[in-house]
Coordinates of C-alpha atoms in Angstrom, one line a residue:
X475 CA 143.5 63.7 215.8
X476 CA 141.8 67.0 215.4
X477 CA 138.8 65.4 213.6
X478 CA 138.3 63.4 216.5
X479 CA 138.3 66.1 218.8
X480 CA 135.8 68.4 217.0
X481 CA 133.5 65.2 216.8
X482 CA 132.1 65.0 220.0
X483 CA 131.5 68.9 220.4
X484 CA 129.7 69.0 217.1
X485 CA 127.6 66.1 218.0
X486 CA 127.1 67.8 221.4
X487 CA 126.0 70.7 219.3
X488 CA 123.6 69.1 217.3
X489 CA 121.9 67.4 220.5
X490 CA 121.3 70.9 222.0
X491 CA 119.9 72.4 219.1
X492 CA 117.5 69.3 218.6
X493 CA 116.6 70.0 222.4
X494 CA 116.0 73.4 221.9
X495 CA 113.8 72.7 218.8
X496 CA 112.1 70.2 220.8
X497 CA 111.4 72.6 223.7
X498 CA 110.1 75.1 221.1
X499 CA 107.7 72.8 219.6
X500 CA 106.3 71.7 223.0
X501 CA 106.1 75.7 224.0
X502 CA 103.9 76.4 220.5
X503 CA 100.0 76.2 222.0
X504 CA 97.8 73.9 220.0
X505 CA 94.1 75.8 219.2
X506 CA 91.4 75.1 217.4
X507 CA 89.6 77.5 215.7
X508 CA 86.1 77.6 214.0
X509 CA 84.8 79.8 211.7
X510 CA 81.1 79.6 209.8
X511 CA 82.7 79.1 205.9
X512 CA 79.6 80.8 204.7
X513 CA 80.2 84.2 204.8
X514 CA 82.6 85.6 201.9
X515 CA 84.5 87.5 202.0
X516 CA 85.2 87.0 205.5
X517 CA 85.2 83.1 205.3
X518 CA 84.6 81.1 202.7
X519 CA 84.7 77.3 201.9
X520 CA 86.4 76.8 198.1
X521 CA 85.7 74.3 195.3
X522 CA 88.5 72.2 196.9
X523 CA 87.2 72.3 200.9
X524 CA 89.5 74.9 202.2
X525 CA 88.7 77.8 204.1
X526 CA 89.6 81.4 202.9
X527 CA 88.8 85.0 203.7
X528 CA 89.5 88.2 205.9
X529 CA 88.8 85.9 208.7
X530 CA 91.0 83.3 207.8
X531 CA 94.0 85.4 206.8
X532 CA 93.6 87.1 210.2
X533 CA 93.6 84.4 212.2
X534 CA 96.6 83.0 210.5
X535 CA 98.5 86.5 211.3
X536 CA 97.0 86.4 215.2
X537 CA 98.2 82.7 215.6
X538 CA 102.0 83.4 214.5
X539 CA 102.1 86.2 217.0
X540 CA 100.9 84.1 220.0
X541 CA 103.6 81.2 218.9
X542 CA 100.4 78.7 218.6
X543 CA 99.2 75.9 216.1
X544 CA 96.0 76.8 214.9
X545 CA 93.4 74.2 213.3
X546 CA 90.7 76.0 211.5
X547 CA 87.5 74.0 211.3
X548 CA 84.3 75.2 209.7
X549 CA 81.0 75.1 211.9
X550 CA 77.6 76.3 210.7
X551 CA 76.5 79.3 212.6
X552 CA 74.0 78.3 215.4
X553 CA 76.6 75.6 216.3
X554 CA 79.1 78.1 217.3
X555 CA 78.7 79.2 220.5
X556 CA 77.4 75.8 221.6
X557 CA 80.7 73.8 220.2
X558 CA 82.6 76.4 222.0
X559 CA 81.0 75.7 225.2
X560 CA 81.2 72.1 224.5
X561 CA 85.3 72.1 224.2
X562 CA 84.8 71.1 220.3
X563 CA 87.2 74.2 219.9
X564 CA 89.0 76.8 221.6
X565 CA 88.3 80.1 219.6
X566 CA 85.8 81.7 217.2
X567 CA 86.8 83.7 214.6
X568 CA 84.0 83.8 212.5
X569 CA 82.6 87.7 211.9
X570 CA 80.5 87.4 215.3
X571 CA 79.3 90.7 216.2
X572 CA 80.0 91.9 219.9
X573 CA 76.9 92.1 222.0
X574 CA 75.6 92.4 225.7
X575 CA 73.7 89.2 225.1
X576 CA 76.3 87.2 223.7
X577 CA 79.1 88.5 226.5
X578 CA 76.8 86.3 228.6
X579 CA 78.3 83.3 227.0
X580 CA 81.7 83.7 225.3
X581 CA 84.6 86.1 226.2
X582 CA 84.9 88.7 223.2
X583 CA 88.2 90.4 222.2
X584 CA 88.7 93.9 221.2
X585 CA 86.8 94.5 217.8
X586 CA 88.8 93.7 214.8
X587 CA 86.7 95.0 212.6
X588 CA 83.5 97.4 212.7
X589 CA 80.3 98.0 210.0
X590 CA 77.0 99.5 209.8
X591 CA 74.3 97.3 208.5
X592 CA 72.4 98.0 205.2
X593 CA 69.7 96.7 202.9
X594 CA 69.4 95.8 199.4
X595 CA 66.5 95.1 197.2
X596 CA 65.7 94.2 193.4
X597 CA 67.4 97.0 191.4
X598 CA 63.6 96.8 189.7
X599 CA 61.5 97.5 192.6
X600 CA 60.5 100.9 193.8
X601 CA 61.9 100.8 197.1
X602 CA 64.1 103.9 197.1
X603 CA 65.0 103.8 200.9
X604 CA 65.1 102.1 204.3
X605 CA 62.4 103.6 205.9
X606 CA 60.7 100.5 207.5
X607 CA 57.0 101.9 206.6
X608 CA 58.0 101.4 202.9
X609 CA 58.6 97.2 203.8
X610 CA 55.1 96.6 205.4
X611 CA 53.7 93.6 204.0
X612 CA 56.7 92.7 202.1
X613 CA 59.1 89.9 202.9
X614 CA 62.8 90.5 204.3
X615 CA 65.3 88.0 204.2
X616 CA 68.3 87.9 206.9
X617 CA 70.0 85.2 208.7
X618 CA 69.2 83.9 212.0
X619 CA 70.5 84.1 215.3
X620 CA 72.5 87.3 214.5
X621 CA 72.5 91.1 215.2
X622 CA 70.7 91.5 211.6
X623 CA 67.8 89.2 212.5
X624 CA 67.6 91.2 215.8
X625 CA 67.3 94.3 213.7
X626 CA 65.1 93.3 211.1
X627 CA 62.7 92.4 213.9
X628 CA 62.6 95.4 215.7
X629 CA 62.7 97.5 213.0
X630 CA 61.2 96.3 209.7
X631 CA 58.7 93.4 211.8
X632 CA 57.2 95.8 214.1
X633 CA 56.3 97.8 211.1
X634 CA 54.8 95.1 209.4
X635 CA 57.1 93.3 207.3
X636 CA 57.7 89.5 207.3
X637 CA 60.9 88.6 208.5
X638 CA 62.0 85.7 207.2
X639 CA 64.9 83.8 208.8
X640 CA 67.6 81.7 206.9
X641 CA 70.6 79.4 208.2
X642 CA 73.3 81.6 206.3
X643 CA 73.0 84.8 204.6
X644 CA 74.1 82.7 201.0
X645 CA 70.5 81.1 201.0
X646 CA 68.5 84.7 201.9
X647 CA 70.8 86.5 199.0
X648 CA 69.7 83.3 196.6
X649 CA 65.8 84.1 197.5
X650 CA 66.4 87.8 196.7
X651 CA 67.5 87.5 193.7
X652 CA 65.1 84.8 192.8
X653 CA 62.2 87.0 194.2
X654 CA 61.1 85.0 196.5
X655 CA 61.7 88.0 198.8
X656 CA 61.7 91.6 198.6
X657 CA 64.7 92.4 200.3
X658 CA 67.9 91.4 202.4
X659 CA 69.7 93.1 205.6
X660 CA 73.0 92.2 206.5
X661 CA 76.4 94.1 207.0
X662 CA 77.2 96.6 204.2
X663 CA 80.8 95.4 204.0
X664 CA 79.3 92.1 203.1
X665 CA 77.0 93.3 200.8
X666 CA 79.2 95.9 198.8
X667 CA 81.4 93.0 198.4
X668 CA 79.1 90.8 197.1
X669 CA 77.2 93.4 194.6
X670 CA 81.0 94.2 193.5
X671 CA 81.1 90.4 192.4
X672 CA 77.6 89.6 190.5
X673 CA 74.7 91.0 192.8
X674 CA 74.2 94.8 191.3
X675 CA 72.8 93.0 187.9
X676 CA 70.2 92.2 190.0
X677 CA 70.0 94.2 193.1
X678 CA 70.5 97.8 194.4
X679 CA 71.6 98.7 197.7
X680 CA 69.5 101.0 200.0
X681 CA 71.6 102.4 202.3
X682 CA 73.2 102.3 205.9
X683 CA 70.1 101.1 208.5
X684 CA 69.9 104.0 211.3
X685 CA 71.7 102.8 214.7
X686 CA 73.0 99.6 213.2
X687 CA 76.8 100.1 213.8
X688 CA 78.1 97.1 215.3
X689 CA 82.2 95.4 216.1
X690 CA 83.2 92.2 215.5
X691 CA 85.3 90.1 217.7
X692 CA 87.0 86.9 218.7
X693 CA 85.4 84.8 221.0
X694 CA 86.8 82.5 223.5
X695 CA 84.9 80.3 226.2
X696 CA 84.1 82.5 229.5
X697 CA 87.2 82.5 231.9
X698 CA 89.9 82.1 229.4
X699 CA 91.5 85.9 230.3
X700 CA 94.8 85.0 229.5
X701 CA 93.8 83.5 225.9
X702 CA 92.0 86.2 225.5
X703 CA 94.5 89.0 226.0
X704 CA 97.3 87.2 224.3
X705 CA 95.0 88.0 221.2
X706 CA 94.4 91.2 222.3
X707 CA 97.9 92.0 222.2
X708 CA 98.5 90.4 218.7
X709 CA 95.9 92.3 217.3
X710 CA 97.3 95.4 218.4
X711 CA 100.8 94.3 217.0
X712 CA 99.2 93.2 213.4
X713 CA 97.5 96.7 213.4
X714 CA 100.8 98.6 214.3
X715 CA 103.3 96.6 211.8
X716 CA 101.1 96.5 208.9
X717 CA 100.0 93.1 208.6
X718 CA 96.4 94.3 209.2
X719 CA 96.7 96.4 206.4
X720 CA 97.7 94.3 203.8
X721 CA 95.5 91.6 204.8
X722 CA 92.6 94.5 204.6
X723 CA 93.9 95.8 201.2
X724 CA 93.5 92.2 199.9
X725 CA 90.0 92.1 200.3
X726 CA 88.4 95.9 200.6
X727 CA 89.2 99.0 198.8
X728 CA 88.5 101.2 202.1
X729 CA 89.1 101.1 205.7
X730 CA 87.0 98.3 207.7
X731 CA 88.6 98.8 211.0

């Protein structure tokens, strides 16, 4: 008799729990987030086809804070902003530098890291500084449609260098190693990682480029203000609770914020 009284109550409690879980699932946002997959250590695609890197770990931490189910997709660099605008995905987390020109096309969050640009060249070369005058008539490789490309054009192209654009950073690095270019411009953190993982066998860092400090932000469609503020609040949270520092330490031995 006592069991018969408890059974309906247990069934009712189970039903309530299921309903709460279902409501929680319905409340979770579903977001498709694009990254490049060709910019280690920030984002890269492994032999297993999976995305990994600093950007990916930051993405997962932010999605957990904003209660979102996030699907990560790889997209060529040139297609990131057009794809966002066309609704192919909702967010870009791909080490995209915040610029005034890009602000006309996308909405940026606060920065999630910062870095200056630097220049690398063959270690057998005579280059001993980043002085643009030294590179007149030389070929400088850089990823196209980037702040790096703009800087190279403005400072080295005008000084007489040939600025060669590549679809990805990795292709520019390969040509430098094979002697098809004389130097490469990219962000300092990326270059330091590359040199540490084997690039030092062929190449040397010449130094930071004057006036080149940049900040990377998360990109959303113009008008997505509520979602942007969710990400900003989540960035503040992972900075204050130690999550950002733990992710940063996994990839870098210095502070990149």
